[in-house]
CSV table of C-alpha atoms in Angstrom, one decimal:
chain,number,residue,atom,x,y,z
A,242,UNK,CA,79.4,-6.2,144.4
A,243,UNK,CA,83.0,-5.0,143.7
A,244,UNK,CA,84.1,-1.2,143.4
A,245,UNK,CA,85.6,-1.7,139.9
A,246,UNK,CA,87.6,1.4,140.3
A,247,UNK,CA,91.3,0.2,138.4
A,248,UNK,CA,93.4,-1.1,141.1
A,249,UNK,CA,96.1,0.3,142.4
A,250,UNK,CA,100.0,-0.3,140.5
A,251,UNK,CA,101.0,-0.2,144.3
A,252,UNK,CA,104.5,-1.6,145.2
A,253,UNK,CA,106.9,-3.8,142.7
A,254,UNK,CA,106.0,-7.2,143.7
A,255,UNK,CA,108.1,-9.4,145.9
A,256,UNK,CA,108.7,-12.8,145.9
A,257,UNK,CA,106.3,-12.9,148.3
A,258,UNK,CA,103.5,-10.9,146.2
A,259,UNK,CA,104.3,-13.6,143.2
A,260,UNK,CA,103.4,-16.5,145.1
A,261,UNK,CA,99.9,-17.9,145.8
A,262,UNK,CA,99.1,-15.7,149.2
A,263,UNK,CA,98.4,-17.1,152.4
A,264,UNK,CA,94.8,-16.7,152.2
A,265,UNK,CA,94.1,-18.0,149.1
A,266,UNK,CA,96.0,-21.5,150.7
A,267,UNK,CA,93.8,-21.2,153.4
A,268,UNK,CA,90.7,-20.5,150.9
A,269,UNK,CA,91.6,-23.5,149.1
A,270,UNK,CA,92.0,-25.8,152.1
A,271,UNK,CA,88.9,-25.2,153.5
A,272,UNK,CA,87.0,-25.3,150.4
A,273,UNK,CA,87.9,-28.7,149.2
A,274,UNK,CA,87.5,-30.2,152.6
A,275,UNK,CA,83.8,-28.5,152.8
A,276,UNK,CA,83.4,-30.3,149.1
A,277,UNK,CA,85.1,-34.2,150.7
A,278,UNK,CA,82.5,-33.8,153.9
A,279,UNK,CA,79.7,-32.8,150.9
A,280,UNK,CA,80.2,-35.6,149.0
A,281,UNK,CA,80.8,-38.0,151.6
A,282,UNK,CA,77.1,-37.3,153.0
A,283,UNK,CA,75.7,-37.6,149.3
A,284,UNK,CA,77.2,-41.1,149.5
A,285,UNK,CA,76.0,-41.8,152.8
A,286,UNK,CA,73.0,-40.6,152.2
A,287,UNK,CA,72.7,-42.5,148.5
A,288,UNK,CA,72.5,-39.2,146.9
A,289,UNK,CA,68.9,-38.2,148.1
A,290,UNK,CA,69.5,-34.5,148.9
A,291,UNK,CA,67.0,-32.6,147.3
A,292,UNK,CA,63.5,-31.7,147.0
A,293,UNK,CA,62.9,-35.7,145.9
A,294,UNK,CA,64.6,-36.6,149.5
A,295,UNK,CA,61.1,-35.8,150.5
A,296,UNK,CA,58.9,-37.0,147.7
A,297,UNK,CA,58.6,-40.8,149.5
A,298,UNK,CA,55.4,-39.5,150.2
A,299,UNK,CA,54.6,-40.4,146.3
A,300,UNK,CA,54.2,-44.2,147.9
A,301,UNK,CA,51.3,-42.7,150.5
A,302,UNK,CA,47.7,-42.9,149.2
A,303,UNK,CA,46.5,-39.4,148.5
A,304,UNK,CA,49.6,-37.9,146.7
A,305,UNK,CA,49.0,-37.2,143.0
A,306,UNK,CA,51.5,-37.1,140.3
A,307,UNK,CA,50.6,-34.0,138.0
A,308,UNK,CA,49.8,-35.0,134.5
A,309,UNK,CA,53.4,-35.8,132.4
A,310,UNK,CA,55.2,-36.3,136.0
A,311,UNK,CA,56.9,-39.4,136.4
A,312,UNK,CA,58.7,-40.5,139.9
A,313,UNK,CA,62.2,-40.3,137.8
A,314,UNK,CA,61.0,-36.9,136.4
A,315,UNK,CA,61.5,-35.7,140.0
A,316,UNK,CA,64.9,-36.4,140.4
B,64,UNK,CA,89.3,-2.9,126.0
B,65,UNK,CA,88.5,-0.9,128.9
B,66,UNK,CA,85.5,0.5,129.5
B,67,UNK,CA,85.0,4.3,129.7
B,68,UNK,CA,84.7,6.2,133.5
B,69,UNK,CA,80.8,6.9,132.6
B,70,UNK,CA,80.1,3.0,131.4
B,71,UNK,CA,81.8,1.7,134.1
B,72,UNK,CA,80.0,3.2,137.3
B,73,UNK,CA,77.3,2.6,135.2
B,74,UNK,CA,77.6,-1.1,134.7
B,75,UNK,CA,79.1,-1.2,138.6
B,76,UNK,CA,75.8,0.1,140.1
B,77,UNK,CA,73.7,-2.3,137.9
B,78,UNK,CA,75.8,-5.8,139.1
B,79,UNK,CA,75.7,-4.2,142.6
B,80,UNK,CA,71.8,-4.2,142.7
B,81,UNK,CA,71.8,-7.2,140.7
B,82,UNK,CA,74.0,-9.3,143.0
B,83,UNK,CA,72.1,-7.9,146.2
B,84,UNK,CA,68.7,-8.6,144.6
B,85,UNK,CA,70.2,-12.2,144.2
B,86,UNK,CA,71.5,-12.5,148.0
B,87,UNK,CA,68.1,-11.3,149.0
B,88,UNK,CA,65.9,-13.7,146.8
B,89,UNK,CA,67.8,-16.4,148.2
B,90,UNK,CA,67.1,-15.5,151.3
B,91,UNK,CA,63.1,-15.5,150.4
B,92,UNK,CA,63.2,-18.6,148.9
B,93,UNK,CA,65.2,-20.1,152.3
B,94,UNK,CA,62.1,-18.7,154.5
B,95,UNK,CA,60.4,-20.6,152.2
B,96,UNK,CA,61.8,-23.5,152.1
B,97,UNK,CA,62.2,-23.0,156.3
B,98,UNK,CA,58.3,-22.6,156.2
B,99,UNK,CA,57.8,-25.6,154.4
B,100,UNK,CA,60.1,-27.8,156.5
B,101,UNK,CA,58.7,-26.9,159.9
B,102,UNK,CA,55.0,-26.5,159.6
B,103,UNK,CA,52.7,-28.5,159.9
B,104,UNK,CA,49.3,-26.7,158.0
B,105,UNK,CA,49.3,-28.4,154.4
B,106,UNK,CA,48.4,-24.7,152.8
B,107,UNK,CA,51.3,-23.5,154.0
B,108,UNK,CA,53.6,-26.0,152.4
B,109,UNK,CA,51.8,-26.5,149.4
B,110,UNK,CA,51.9,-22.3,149.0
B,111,UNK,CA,55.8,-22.7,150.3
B,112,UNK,CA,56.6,-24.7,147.5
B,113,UNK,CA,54.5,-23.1,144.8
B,114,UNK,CA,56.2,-19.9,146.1
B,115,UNK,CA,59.8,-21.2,145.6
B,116,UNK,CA,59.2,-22.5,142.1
B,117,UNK,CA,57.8,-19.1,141.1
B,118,UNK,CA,60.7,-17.0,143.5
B,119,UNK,CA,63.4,-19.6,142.1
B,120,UNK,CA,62.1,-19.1,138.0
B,121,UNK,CA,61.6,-16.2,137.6
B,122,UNK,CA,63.7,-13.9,140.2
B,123,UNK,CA,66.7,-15.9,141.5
B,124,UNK,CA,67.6,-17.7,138.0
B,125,UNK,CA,67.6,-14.5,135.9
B,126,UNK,CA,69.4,-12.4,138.4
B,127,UNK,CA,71.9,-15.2,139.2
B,128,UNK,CA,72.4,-15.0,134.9
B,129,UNK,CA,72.5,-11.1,135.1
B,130,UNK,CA,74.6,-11.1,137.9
B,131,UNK,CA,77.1,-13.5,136.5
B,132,UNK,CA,77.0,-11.5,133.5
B,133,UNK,CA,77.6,-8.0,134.7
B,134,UNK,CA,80.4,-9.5,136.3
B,135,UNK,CA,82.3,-10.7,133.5
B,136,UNK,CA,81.6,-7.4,131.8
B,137,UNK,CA,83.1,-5.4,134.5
B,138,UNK,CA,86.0,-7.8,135.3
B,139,UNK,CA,86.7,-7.8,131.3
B,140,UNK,CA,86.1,-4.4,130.9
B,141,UNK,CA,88.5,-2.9,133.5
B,142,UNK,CA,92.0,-2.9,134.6
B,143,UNK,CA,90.7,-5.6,137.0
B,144,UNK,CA,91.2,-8.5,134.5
B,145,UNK,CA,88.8,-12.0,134.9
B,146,UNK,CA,92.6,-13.9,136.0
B,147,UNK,CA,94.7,-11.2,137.2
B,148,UNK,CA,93.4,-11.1,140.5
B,149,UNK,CA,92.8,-14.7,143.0
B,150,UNK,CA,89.9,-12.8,144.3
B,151,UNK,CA,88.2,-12.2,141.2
B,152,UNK,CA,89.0,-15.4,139.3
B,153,UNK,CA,87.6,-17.2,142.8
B,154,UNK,CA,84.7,-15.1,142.5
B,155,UNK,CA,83.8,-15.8,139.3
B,156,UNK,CA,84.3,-19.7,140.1
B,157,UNK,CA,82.3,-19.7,143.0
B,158,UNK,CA,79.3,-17.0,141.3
B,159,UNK,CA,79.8,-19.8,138.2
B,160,UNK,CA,79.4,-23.2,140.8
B,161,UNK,CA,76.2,-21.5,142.3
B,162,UNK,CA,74.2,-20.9,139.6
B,163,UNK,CA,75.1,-24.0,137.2
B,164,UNK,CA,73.6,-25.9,141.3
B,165,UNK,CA,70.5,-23.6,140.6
B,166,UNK,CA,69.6,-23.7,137.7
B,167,UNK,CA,70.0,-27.9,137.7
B,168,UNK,CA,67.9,-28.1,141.0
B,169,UNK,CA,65.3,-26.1,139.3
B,170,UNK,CA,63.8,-29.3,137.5
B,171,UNK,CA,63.3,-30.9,141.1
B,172,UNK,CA,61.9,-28.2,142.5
B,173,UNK,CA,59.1,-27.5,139.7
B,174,UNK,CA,58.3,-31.2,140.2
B,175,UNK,CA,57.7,-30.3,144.0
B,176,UNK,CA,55.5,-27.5,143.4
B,177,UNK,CA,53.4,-29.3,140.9
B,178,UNK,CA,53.3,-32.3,142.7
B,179,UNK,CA,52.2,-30.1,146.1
B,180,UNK,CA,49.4,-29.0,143.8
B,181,UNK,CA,47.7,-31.6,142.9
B,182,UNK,CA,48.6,-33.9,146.1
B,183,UNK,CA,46.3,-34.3,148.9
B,184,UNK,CA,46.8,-32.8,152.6
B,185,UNK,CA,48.7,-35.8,154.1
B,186,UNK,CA,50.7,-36.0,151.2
B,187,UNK,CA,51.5,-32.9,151.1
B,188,UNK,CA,52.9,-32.6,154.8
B,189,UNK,CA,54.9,-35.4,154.2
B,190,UNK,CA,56.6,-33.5,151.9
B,191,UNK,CA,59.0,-31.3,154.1
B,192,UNK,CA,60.8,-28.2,152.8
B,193,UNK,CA,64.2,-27.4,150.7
B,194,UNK,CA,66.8,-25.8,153.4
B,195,UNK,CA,70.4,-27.5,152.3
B,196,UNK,CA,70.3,-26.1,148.9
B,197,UNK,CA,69.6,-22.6,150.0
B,198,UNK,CA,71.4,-22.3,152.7
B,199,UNK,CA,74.8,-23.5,151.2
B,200,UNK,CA,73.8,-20.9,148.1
B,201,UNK,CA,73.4,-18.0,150.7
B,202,UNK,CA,77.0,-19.1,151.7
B,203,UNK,CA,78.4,-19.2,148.5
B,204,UNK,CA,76.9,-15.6,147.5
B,205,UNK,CA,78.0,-14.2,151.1
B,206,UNK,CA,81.7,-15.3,150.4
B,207,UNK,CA,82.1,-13.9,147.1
B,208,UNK,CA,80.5,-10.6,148.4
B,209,UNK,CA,83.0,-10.3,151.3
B,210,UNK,CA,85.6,-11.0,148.5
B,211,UNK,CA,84.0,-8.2,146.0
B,212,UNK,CA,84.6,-6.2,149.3
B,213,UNK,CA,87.4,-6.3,150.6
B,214,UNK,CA,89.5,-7.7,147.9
B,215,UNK,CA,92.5,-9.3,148.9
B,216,UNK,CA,95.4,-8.8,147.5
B,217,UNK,CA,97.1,-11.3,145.2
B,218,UNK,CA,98.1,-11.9,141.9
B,219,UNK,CA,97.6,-14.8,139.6
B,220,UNK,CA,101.0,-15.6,137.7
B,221,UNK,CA,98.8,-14.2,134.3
B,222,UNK,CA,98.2,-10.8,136.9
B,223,UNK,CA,102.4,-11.0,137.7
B,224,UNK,CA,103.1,-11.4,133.9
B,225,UNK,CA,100.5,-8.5,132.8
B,226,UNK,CA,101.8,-6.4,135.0
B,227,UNK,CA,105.0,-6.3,134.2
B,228,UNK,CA,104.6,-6.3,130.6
B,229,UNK,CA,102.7,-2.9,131.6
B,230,UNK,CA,105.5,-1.5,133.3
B,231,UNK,CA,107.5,-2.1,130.6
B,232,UNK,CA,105.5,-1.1,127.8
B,233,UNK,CA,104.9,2.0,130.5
B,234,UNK,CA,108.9,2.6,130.7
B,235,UNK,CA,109.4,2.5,126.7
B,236,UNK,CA,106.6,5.3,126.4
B,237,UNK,CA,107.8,7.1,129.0
C-alpha cells in the first residue's frame, strides 16, 4: 500500500538517526510478547487452535468423513 | 535497478488494489468464520465453511502471493531498498509470516468444508467457526498497511551504509 515515490535524502544522519529508532524498540517489544502469550495458549491449549479445535464432533454419530479424509488429515 | 517513473506508478497502483483486495477478503472470510461460530442453523455453517474454503483458495491465497510479490518488486525496484528502511524490511516480514500461516491453515480448513459436506446437521453444528486465525491476519495486514502509510523513519545499518556510499559516489561526480 506504500507511495513508492524515492524517499527523501533529507538531513545527514545523526547518531541518533543510525541507531535502531524508538519505535521500532517499541515494535519489537510488543511483538515478541504478543508471540510468548501466543504460544503459551497453544501449549495450554495442547495445540488445538484451528479449524480441527472443532472437529470433536467426528466422535458424534452422524458426522461423515469425506472419501480420502482421515482424522489426522485434518490437522 | 530502478524502475522507470511510468513502471513504477504502474506497479504501485496494482500492489495497492492488490493489498486492499487482500485486507477486504480477509474480512469476508472473518464474517464467515463469525457466521459459522455463532449460529445455530446447520445450512448456514455448512455454507460458512464451504464459503471460506472457496474465499480462502482462490481469492485470499493468490492475492496474499500477488501482494507479497508486487511488494518485493516495488521495494527492489526503487530507491526504497527491501533492507534500507525498518519499515519496509518489517513489512515484508510480517506480509511474509501471514501468508506462509495461510497458506499452511488452508489444508485444515478444506478438511472442514468437506467434512461440513458430507456430515449430518448435528454434526455439523457442532462444528463451530474459524475466528482466531482471521482475526490475527486482519491485524497483521492492518499493521503493515499503517506502516506502508505513514512510514516511519529509520534506517537499517545496510540503509546507513547505502546511503553514504551514495553521497559519496554523489560528491566524486559532482
Amino acid at each position: 500500500v506504500a507511495d513508492h515515490e524515492a524517499p527523501s535524502e533529507g538531513p545527514q544522519p545523526s547518531p541518533s538517526m543510525t541507531g535502531m529508532p524508538r519505535w521500532v524498540k517499541v515494535f519489537l517489544i510488543v511483538g515478541a510478547a504478543l508471540l510468548l502469550l501466543m504460544v503459551a495458549v497453544l501449549l495450554l491449549s495442547g495445540g488445538e487452535h484451528g479449524p480441527r479445535r472443532h472437529l470433536s464432533f467426528l466422535d458424534q454419530p452422524g458426522s461423515v468423513l469425506p472419501e480420502g479424509t482421515t482424522p489426522s488429515g485434518l490437522r | 535497478m530502478l524502475m522507470p517513473p511510468a513502471l513504477r506508478r504502474a506497479a504501485l497502483a496494482l500492489h495497492v488494489i492488490i493489498s486492499v483486495g487482500w485486507i477486504g477478503a480477509a474480512m469476508a472470510y472473518l464474517a464467515l468464520g463469525l457466521a459459522a461460530a455463532a449460529s445455530d442453523r446447520p445450512f448456514t455453517v455448512r455454507a460458512a465453511w464451504v464459503a471460506m474454503e472457496l474465499t480462502g483458495l482462490y481469492v485470499i491465497v493468490p492475492l496474499g502471493c500477488l501482494a507479497l510479490l508486487t511488494g518485493l518488486a516495488l521495494s527492489l525496484g526503487t530507491a526504497w531498498g527491501l533492507i534500507r528502511h525498518y519499515w519496509v524490511l518489517i513489512a515484508f516480514i510480517l506480509s511474509s509470516a501471514a501468508l506462509a500461516v495461510l497458506v499452511l491453515h488452508m489444508p485444515s480448513v478444506s478438511a472442514a468444508a468437506a467434512t461440513a459436506r458430507t456430515s449430518d446437521d448435528r454434526a455439523v453444528l457442532a462444528m463451530g467457526g474459524d475466528v482466531l486465525h482471521p482475526a490475527l491476519g486482519l491485524v497483521v495486514l492492518v499493521v503493515v498497511a499503517v506502516l506502508n502509510l505513514y512510514k516511519p523513519r529509520g534506517l537499517t545499518r545496510y540503509g546507513v551504509r547505502r546511503r553514504a556510499e551514495q553521497r559519496q559516489t554523489d560528491r566524486v561526480r559532482s
